[in-house]
PDB file of C-alpha atoms and ligand atoms in Angstrom:
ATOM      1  CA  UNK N   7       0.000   0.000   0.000  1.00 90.00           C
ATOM      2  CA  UNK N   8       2.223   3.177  -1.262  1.00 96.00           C
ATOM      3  CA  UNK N   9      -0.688   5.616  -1.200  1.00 98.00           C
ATOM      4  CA  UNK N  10      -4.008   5.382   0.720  1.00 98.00           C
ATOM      5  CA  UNK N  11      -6.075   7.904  -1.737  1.00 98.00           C
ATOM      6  CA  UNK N  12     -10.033   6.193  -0.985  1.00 98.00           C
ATOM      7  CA  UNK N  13     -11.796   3.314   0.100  1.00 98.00           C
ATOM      8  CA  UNK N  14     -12.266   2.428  -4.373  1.00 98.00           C
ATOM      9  CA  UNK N  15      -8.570   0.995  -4.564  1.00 97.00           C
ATOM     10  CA  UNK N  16      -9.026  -1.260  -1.509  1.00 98.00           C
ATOM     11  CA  UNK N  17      -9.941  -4.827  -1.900  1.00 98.00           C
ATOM     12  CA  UNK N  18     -12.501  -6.368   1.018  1.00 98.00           C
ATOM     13  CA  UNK N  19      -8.774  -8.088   1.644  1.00 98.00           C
ATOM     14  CA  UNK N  20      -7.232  -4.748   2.092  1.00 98.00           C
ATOM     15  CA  UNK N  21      -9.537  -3.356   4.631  1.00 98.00           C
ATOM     16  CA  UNK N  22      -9.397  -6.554   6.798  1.00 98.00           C
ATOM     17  CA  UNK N  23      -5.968  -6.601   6.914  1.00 98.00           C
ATOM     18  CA  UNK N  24      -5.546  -2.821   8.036  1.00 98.00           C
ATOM     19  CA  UNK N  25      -8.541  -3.595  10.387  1.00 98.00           C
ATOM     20  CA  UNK N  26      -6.636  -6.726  12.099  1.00 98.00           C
ATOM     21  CA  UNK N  27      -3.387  -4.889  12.104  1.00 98.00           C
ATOM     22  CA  UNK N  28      -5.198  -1.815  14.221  1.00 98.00           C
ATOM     23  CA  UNK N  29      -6.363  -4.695  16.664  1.00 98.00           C
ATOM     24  CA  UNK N  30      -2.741  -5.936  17.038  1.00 98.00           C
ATOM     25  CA  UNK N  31      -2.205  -2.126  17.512  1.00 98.00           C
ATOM     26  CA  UNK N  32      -5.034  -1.888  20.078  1.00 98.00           C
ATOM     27  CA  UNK N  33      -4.086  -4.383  22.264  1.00 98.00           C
ATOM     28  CA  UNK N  34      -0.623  -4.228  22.181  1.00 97.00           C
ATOM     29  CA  UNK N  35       0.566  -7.386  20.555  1.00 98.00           C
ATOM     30  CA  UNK N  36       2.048  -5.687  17.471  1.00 96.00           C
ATOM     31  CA  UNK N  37       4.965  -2.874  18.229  1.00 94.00           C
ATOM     32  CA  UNK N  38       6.596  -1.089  15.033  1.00 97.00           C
ATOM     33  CA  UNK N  39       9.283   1.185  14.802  1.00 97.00           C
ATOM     34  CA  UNK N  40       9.734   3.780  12.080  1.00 98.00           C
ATOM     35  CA  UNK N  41      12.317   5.816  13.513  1.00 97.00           C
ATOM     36  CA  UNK N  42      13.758   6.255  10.118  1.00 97.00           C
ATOM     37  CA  UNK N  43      10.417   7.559   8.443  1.00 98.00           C
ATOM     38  CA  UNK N  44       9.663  11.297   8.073  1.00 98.00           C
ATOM     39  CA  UNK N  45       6.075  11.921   7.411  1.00 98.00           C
ATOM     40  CA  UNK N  46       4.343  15.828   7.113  1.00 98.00           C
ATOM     41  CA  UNK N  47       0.635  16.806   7.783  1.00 98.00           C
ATOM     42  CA  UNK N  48      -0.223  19.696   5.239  1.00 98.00           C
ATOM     43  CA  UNK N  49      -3.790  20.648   6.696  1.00 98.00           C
ATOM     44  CA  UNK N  50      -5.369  23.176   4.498  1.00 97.00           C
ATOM     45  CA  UNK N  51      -8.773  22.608   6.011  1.00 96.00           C
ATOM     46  CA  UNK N  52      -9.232  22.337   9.647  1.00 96.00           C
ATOM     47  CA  UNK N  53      -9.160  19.334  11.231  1.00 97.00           C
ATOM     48  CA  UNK N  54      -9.003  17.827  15.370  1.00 98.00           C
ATOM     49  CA  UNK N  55      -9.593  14.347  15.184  1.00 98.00           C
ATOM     50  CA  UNK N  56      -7.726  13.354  11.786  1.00 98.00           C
ATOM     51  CA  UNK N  57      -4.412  15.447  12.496  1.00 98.00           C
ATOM     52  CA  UNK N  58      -4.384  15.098  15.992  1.00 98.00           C
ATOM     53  CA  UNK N  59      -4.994  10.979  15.919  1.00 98.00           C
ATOM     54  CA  UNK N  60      -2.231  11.049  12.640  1.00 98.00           C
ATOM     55  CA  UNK N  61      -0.157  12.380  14.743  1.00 98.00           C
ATOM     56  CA  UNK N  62      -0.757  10.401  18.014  1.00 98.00           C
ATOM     57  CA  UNK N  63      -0.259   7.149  15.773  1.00 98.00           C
ATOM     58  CA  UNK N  64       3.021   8.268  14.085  1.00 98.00           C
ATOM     59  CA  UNK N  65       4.601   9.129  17.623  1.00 98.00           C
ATOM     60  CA  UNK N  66       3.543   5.338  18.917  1.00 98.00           C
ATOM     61  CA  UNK N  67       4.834   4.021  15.859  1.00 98.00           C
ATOM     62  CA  UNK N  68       8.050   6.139  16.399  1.00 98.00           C
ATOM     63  CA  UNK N  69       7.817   7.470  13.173  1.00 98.00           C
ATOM     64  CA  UNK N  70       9.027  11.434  12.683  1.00 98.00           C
ATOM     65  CA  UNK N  71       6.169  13.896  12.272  1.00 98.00           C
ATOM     66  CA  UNK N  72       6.250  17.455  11.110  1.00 98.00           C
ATOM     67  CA  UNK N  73       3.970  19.871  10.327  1.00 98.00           C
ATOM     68  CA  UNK N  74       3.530  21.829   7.126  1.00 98.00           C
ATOM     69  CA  UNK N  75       1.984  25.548   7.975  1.00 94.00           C
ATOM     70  CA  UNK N  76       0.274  26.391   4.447  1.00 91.00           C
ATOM     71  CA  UNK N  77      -0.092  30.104   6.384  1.00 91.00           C
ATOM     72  CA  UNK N  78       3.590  30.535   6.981  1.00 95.00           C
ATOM     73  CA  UNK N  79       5.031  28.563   3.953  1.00 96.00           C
ATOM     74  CA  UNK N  80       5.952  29.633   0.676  1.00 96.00           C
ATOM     75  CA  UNK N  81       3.196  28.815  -1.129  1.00 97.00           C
ATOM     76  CA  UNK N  82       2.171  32.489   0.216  1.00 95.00           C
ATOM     77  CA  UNK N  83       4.849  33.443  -1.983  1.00 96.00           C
ATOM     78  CA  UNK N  84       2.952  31.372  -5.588  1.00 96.00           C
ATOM     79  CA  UNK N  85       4.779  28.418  -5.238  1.00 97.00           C
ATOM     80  CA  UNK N  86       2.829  25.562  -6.840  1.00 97.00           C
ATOM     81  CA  UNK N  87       1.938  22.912  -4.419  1.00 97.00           C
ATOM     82  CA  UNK N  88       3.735  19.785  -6.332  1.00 98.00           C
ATOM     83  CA  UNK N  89       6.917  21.997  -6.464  1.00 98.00           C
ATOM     84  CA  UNK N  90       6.858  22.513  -2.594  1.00 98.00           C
ATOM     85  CA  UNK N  91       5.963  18.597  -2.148  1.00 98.00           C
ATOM     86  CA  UNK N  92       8.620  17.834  -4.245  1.00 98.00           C
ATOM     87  CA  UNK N  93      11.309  20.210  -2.487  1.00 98.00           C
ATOM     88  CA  UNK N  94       9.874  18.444   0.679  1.00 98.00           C
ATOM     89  CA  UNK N  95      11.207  15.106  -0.893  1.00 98.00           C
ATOM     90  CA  UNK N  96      14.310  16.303  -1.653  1.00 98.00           C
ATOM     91  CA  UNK N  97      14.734  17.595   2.001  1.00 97.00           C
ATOM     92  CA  UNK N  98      14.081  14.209   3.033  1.00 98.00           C
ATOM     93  CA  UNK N  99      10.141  13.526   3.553  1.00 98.00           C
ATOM     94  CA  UNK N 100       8.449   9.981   2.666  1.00 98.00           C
ATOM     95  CA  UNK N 101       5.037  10.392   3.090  1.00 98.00           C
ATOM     96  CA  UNK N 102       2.793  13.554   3.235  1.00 98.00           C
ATOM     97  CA  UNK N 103      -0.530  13.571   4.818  1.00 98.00           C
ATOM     98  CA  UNK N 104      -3.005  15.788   3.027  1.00 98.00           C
ATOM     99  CA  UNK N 105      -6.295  17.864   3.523  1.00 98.00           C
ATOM    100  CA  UNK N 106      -7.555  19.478   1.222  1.00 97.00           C
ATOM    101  CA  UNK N 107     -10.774  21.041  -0.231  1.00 96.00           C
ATOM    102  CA  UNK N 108     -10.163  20.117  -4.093  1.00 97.00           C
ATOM    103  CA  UNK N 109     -11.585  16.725  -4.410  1.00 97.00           C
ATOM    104  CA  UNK N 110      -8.891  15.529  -6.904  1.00 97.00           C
ATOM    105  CA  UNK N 111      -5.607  17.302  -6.166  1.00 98.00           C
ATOM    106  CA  UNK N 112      -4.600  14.350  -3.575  1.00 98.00           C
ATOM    107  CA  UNK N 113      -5.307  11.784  -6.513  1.00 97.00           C
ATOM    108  CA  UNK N 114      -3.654  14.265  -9.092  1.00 98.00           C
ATOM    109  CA  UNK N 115      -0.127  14.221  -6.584  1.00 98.00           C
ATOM    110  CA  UNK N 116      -0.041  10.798  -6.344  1.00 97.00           C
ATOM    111  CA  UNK N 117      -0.086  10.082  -9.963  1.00 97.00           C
ATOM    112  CA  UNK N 118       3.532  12.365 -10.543  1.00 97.00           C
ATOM    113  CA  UNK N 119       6.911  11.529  -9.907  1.00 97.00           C
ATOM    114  CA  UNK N 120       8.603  13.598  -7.317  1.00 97.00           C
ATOM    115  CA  UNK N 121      12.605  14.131  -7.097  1.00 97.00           C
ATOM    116  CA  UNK N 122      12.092  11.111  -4.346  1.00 96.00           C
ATOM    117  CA  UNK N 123       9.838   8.430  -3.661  1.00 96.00           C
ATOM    118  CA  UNK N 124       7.119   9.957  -1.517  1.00 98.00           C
ATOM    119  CA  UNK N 125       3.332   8.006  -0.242  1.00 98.00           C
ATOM    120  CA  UNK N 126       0.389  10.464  -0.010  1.00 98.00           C
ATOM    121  CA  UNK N 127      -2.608   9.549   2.405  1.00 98.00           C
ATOM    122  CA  UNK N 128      -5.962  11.258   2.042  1.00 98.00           C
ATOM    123  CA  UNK N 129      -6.849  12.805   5.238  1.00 98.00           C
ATOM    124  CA  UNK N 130      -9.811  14.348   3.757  1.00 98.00           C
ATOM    125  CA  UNK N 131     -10.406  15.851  -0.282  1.00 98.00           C
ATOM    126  CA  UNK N 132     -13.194  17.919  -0.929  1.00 96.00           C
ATOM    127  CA  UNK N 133     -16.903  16.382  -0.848  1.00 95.00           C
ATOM    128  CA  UNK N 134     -15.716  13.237  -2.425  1.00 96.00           C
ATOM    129  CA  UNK N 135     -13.606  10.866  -0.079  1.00 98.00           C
ATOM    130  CA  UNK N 136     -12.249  10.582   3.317  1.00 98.00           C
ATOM    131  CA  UNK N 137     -11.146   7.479   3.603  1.00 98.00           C
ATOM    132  CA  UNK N 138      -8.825   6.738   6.806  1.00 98.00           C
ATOM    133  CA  UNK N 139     -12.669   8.170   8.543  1.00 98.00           C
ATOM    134  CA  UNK N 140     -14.518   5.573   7.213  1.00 98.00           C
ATOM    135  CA  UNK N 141     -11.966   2.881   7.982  1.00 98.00           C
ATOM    136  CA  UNK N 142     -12.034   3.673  11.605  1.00 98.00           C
ATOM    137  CA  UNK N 143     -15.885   3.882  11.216  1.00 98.00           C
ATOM    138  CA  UNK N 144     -15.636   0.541   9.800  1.00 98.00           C
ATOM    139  CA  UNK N 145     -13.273  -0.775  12.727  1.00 98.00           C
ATOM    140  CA  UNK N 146     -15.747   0.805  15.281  1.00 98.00           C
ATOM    141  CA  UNK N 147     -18.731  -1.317  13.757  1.00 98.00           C
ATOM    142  CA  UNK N 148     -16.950  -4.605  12.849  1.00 98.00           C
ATOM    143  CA  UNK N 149     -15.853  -4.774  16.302  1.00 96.00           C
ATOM    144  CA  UNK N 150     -19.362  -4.150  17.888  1.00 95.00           C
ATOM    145  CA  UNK N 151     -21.206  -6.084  15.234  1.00 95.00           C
ATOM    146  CA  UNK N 152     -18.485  -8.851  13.845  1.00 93.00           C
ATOM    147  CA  UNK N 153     -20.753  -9.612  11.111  1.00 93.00           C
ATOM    148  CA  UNK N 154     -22.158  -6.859   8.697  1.00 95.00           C
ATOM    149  CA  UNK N 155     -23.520  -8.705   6.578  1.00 93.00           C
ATOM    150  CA  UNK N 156     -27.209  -7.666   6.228  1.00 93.00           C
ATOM    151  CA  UNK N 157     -27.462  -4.944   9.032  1.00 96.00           C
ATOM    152  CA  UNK N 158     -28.915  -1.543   8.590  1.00 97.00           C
ATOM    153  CA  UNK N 159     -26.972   1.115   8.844  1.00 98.00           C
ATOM    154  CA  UNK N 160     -28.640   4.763   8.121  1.00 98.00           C
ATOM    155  CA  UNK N 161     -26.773   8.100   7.684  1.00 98.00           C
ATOM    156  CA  UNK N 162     -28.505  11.009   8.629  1.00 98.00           C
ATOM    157  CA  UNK N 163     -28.042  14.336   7.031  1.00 97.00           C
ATOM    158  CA  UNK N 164     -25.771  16.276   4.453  1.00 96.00           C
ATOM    159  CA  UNK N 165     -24.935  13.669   2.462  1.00 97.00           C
ATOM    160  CA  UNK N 166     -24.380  15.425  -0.277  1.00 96.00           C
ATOM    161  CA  UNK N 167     -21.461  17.687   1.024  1.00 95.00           C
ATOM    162  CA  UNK N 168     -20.084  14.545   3.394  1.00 97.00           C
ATOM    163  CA  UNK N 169     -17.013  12.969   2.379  1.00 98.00           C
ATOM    164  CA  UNK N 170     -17.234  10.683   5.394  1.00 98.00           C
ATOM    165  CA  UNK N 171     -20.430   9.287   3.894  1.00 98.00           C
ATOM    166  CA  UNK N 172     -19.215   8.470   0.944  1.00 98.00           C
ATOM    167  CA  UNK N 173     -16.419   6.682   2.103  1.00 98.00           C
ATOM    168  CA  UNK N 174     -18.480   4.870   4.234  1.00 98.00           C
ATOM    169  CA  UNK N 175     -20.995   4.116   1.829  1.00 98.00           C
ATOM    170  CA  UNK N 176     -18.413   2.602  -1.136  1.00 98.00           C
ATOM    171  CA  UNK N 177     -17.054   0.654   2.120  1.00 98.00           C
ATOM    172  CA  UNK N 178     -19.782  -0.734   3.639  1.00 98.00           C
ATOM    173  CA  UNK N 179     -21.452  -1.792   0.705  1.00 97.00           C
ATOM    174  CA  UNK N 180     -18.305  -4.190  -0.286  1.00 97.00           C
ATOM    175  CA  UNK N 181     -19.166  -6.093   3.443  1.00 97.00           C
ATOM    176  CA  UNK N 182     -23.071  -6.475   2.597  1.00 96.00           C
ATOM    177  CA  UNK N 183     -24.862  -3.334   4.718  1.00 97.00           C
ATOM    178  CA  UNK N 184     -28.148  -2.528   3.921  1.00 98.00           C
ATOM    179  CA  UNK N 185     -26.945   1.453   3.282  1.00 98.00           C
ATOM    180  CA  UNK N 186     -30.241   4.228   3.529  1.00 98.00           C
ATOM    181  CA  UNK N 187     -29.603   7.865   3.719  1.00 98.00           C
ATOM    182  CA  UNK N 188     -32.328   9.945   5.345  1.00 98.00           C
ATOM    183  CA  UNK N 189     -31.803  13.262   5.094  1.00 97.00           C
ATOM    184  CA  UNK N 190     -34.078  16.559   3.150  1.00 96.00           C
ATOM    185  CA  UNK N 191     -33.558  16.408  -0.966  1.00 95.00           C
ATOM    186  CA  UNK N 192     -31.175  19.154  -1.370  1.00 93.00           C
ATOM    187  CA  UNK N 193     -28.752  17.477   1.199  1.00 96.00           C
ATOM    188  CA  UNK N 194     -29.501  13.713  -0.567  1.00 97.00           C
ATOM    189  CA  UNK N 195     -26.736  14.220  -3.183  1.00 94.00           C
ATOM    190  CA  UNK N 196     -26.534  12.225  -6.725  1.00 96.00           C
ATOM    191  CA  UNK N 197     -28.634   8.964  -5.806  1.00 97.00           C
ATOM    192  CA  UNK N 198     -25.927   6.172  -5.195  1.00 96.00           C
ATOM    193  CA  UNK N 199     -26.983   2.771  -6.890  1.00 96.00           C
ATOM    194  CA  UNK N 200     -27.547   0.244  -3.713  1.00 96.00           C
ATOM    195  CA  UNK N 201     -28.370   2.787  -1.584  1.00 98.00           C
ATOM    196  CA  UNK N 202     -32.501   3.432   0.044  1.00 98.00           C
ATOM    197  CA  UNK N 203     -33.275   7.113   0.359  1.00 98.00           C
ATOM    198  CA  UNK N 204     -35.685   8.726   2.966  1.00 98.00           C
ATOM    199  CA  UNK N 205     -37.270  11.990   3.376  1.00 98.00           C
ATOM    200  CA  UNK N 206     -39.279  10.566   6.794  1.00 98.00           C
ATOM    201  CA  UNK N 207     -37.015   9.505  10.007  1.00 98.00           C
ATOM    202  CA  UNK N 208     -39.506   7.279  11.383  1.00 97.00           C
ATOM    203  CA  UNK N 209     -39.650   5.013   8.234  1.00 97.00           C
ATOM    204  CA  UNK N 210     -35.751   5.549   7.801  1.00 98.00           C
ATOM    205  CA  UNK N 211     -35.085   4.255  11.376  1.00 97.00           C
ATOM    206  CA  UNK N 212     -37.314   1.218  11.663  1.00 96.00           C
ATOM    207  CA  UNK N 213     -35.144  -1.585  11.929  1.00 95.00           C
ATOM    208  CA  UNK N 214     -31.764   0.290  11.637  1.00 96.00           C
ATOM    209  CA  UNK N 215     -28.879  -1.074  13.722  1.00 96.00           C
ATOM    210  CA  UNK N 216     -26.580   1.708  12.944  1.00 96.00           C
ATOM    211  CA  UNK N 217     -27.296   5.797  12.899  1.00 97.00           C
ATOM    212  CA  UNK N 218     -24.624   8.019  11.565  1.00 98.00           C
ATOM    213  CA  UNK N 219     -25.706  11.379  12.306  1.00 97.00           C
ATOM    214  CA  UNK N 220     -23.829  13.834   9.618  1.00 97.00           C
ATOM    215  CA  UNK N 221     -22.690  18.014  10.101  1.00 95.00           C
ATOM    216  CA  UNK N 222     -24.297  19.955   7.878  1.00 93.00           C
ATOM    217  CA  UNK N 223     -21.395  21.444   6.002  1.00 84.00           C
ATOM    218  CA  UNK N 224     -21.525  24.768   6.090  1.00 82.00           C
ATOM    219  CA  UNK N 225     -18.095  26.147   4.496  1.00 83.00           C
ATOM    220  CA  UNK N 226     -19.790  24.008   1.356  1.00 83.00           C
ATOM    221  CA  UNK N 227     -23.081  25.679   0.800  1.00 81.00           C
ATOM    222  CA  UNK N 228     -23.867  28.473  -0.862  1.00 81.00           C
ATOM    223  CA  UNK N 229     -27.386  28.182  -0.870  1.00 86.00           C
ATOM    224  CA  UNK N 230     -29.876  29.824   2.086  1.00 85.00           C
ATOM    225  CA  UNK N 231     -30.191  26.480   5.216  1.00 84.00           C
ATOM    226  CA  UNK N 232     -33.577  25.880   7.072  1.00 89.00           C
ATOM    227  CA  UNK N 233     -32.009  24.881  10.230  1.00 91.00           C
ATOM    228  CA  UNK N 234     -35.283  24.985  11.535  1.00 95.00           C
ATOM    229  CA  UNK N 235     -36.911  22.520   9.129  1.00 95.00           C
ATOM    230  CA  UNK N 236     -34.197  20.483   9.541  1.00 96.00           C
ATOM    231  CA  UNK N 237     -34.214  20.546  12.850  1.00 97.00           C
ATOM    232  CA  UNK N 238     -37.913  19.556  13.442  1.00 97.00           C
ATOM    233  CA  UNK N 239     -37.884  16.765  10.658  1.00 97.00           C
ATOM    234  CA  UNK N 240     -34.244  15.981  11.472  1.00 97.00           C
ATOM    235  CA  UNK N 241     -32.505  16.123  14.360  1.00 97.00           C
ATOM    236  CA  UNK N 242     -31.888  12.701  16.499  1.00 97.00           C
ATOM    237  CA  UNK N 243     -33.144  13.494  19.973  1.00 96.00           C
ATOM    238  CA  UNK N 244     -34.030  11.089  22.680  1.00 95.00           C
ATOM    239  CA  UNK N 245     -38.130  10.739  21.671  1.00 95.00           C
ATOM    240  CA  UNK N 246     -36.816   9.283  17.867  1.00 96.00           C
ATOM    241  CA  UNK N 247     -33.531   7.443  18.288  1.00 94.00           C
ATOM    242  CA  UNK N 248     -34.484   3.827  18.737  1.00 91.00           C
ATOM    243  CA  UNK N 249     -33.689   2.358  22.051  1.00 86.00           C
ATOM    244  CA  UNK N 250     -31.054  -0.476  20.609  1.00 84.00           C
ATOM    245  CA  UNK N 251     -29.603   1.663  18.307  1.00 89.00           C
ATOM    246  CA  UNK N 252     -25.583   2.094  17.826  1.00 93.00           C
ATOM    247  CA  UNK N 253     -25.318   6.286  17.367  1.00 96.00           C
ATOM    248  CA  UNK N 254     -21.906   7.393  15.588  1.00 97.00           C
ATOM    249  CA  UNK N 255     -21.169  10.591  14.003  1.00 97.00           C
ATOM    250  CA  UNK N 256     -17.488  11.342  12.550  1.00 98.00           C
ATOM    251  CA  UNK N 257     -16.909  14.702  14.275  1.00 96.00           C
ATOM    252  CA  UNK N 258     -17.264  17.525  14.528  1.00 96.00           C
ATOM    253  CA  UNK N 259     -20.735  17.591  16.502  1.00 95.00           C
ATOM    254  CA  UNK N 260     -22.297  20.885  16.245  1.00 94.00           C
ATOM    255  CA  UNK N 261     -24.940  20.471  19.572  1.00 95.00           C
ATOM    256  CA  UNK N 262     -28.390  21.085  18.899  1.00 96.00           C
ATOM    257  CA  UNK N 263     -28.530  21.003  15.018  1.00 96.00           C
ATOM    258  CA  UNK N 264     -27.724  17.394  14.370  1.00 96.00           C
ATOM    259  CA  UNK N 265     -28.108  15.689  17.064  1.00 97.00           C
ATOM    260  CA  UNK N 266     -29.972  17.025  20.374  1.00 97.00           C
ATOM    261  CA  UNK N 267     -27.226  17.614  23.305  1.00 96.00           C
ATOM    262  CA  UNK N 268     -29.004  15.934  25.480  1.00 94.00           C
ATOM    263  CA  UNK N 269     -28.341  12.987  23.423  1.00 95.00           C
ATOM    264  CA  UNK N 270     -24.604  13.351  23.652  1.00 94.00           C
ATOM    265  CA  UNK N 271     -25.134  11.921  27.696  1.00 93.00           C
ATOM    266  CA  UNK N 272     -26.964   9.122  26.332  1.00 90.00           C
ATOM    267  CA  UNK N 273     -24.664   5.488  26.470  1.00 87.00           C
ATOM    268  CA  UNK N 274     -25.529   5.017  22.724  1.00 85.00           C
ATOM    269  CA  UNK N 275     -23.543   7.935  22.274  1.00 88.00           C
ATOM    270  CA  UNK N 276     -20.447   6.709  23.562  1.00 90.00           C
ATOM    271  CA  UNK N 277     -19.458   4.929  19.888  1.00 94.00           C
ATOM    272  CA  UNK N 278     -18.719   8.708  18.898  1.00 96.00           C
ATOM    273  CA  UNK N 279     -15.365   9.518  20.976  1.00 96.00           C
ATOM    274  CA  UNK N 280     -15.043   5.461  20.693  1.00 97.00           C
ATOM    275  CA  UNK N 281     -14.449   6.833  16.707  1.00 97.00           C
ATOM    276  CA  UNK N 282     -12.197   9.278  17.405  1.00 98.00           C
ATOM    277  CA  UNK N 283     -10.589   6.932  20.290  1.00 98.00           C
ATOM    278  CA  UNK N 284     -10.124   4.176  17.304  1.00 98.00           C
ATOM    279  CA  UNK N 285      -9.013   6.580  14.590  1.00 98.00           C
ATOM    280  CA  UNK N 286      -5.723   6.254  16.700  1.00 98.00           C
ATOM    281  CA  UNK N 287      -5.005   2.690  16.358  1.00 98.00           C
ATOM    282  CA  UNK N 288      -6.601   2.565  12.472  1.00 98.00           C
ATOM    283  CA  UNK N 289      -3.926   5.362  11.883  1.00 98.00           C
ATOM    284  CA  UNK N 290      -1.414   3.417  13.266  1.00 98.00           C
ATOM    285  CA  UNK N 291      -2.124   0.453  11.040  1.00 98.00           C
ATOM    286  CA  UNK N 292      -2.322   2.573   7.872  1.00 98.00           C
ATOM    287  CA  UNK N 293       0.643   4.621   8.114  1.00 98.00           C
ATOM    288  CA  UNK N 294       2.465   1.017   9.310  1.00 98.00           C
ATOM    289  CA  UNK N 295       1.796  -0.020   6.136  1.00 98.00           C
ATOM    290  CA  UNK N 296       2.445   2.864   3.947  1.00 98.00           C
ATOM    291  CA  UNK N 297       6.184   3.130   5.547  1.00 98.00           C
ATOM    292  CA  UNK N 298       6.789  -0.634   5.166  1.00 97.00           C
ATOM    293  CA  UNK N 299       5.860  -0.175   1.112  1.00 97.00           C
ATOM    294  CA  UNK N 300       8.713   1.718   1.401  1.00 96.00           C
ATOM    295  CA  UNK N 301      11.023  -0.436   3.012  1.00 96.00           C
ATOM    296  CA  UNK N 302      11.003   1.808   6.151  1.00 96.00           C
TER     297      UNK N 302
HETATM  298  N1  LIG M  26     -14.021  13.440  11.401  1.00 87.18           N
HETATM  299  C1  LIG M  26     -13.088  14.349  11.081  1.00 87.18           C
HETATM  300  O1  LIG M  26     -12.508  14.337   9.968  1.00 87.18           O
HETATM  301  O2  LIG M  26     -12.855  15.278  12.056  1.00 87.18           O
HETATM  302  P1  LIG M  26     -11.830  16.472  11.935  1.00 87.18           P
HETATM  303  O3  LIG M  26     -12.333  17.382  10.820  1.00 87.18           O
HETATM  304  O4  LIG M  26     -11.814  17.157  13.262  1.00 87.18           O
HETATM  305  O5  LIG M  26     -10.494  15.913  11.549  1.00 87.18           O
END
């Protein structure tokens, strides 16, 4: 695995393997050493979870991390982006991490050739794919559920402007999930073939094992939001979320809009920091395998 770019490239095979490799992680039984590996986050969208758990999971793996300030770097001064990856080779980096809002520059990178070898992992492009989120979100419900085969799993929201979604959804779907999205029709997106669509949360949540509750993605949207339609037809509070069911959401929660705070206390609520909690030891497993393509 030289580049992790989205969940398309990765066989059923694949995503096992990272997902029994962050287990080994998880309960200590595999211990890897990079100390020879230099690896940069360049964040140019804002991010807790992913840096912050990308960086947890290089220092356990001993791996070196830096961090690439977009705001202080030259690119203020019209340097292209491949030219400053590629002096970032030559200084001695083998693997960048990278955010960004253009849905294809991450792909784009990966397909040049750089003055040295150098892995790229998609922390996040656009609308399009995020796809180290939904392998931890698929390591938080393969451990709860073992089997997916035929459960539910319903995501609730702006799926239109969620990269987490559809991630989630192209993963998922290889492991058998019955995949609905509930959510109003300017926030359903381009139809997905496989995939059950709702416009009424009662309907979408009978017999749903899994809710992912989605932000509503501001910074994306042009377009004037009902917050308070959405709201009353949308929001997960403790009258409409099923007694049973397993609540996730990828971060960040904004209170009251999505989901109800109350909610938050609730124990079905706990899966969400369990996500962030897991993105650790998934982040462990991928970057362990990234820096061993490389013989690092
Ligand atoms: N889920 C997620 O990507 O969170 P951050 O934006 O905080 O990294």
């Amino acid at each position: 695995m030289k580049h992790l770019i989205n969940i398309e490239s990765l066989t059923t095979d694949d995503i096992i393997q990272i997902y029994n490799r962050a287990c080994e992680f998880e309960k200590g039984i595999r211990k890897s050493n990079h100390i020879n590996a230099h690896v940069a986050t360049m964040f140019f969208e804002n991010s807790t979870r992913t840096k912050m758990s990308f960086e947890m999971a290089a220092n356990k793996i001993h791996a070196n991390m830096y961090d690439f300030c977009a705001n202080t770097s030259s690119l203020n001064k019209g340097e292209d982006i491949f030219d400053t990856i590629n002096n970032l080779t030559a200084i001695g980096m083998n693997a960048v991490i990278l955010r960004h809002s253009d849905d294809l520059l991450v792909n784009n990178l990966a397909n040049r050739r750089f003055y040295q070898e150098i892995s790229f992992i998609n922390a996040g492009s656009g609308a399009t794919a995020h796809p180290t989120q939904a392998l931890l979100d698929f390591y938080t419900i393969k451990k709860h559920f073992l089997d997916l085969n035929q459960k539910t799993i319903t995501f609730v929201g702006d799926v239109a402007h969620s990269r987490v979604a559809k991630s989630n959804i192209v993963l998922l779907k290889k492991f058998g999930m019955n995949l609905r999205v509930l959510a109003p029709e300017n926030f359903q997106g381009a139809h997905i073939e496989g995939v059950k669509y709702y416009t009424s949360l009662p309907e979408a949540f009978e017999g749903s094992d899994i809710i992912m509750a989605l932000r509503i993605q501001r910074e994306r949207i042009q377009e004037y939001i009902d917050f308070d339609y959405y709201i009353n037809n949308f929001q997960i509070t403790k009258e409409n979320l099923p007694y049973a069911a397993f609540l996730m959401h990828p971060g960040p929660v904004n209170r009251d809009i999505e989901i109800r705070s109350d909610v938050l206390e609730l124990q079905n609520a706990r899966t969400i920091l369990n996500q962030a909690k897991n993105g650790v030891y998934v982040r462990m497993a991928i970057l362990d395998l990234v820096l061993a393509s490389q013989g690092l």
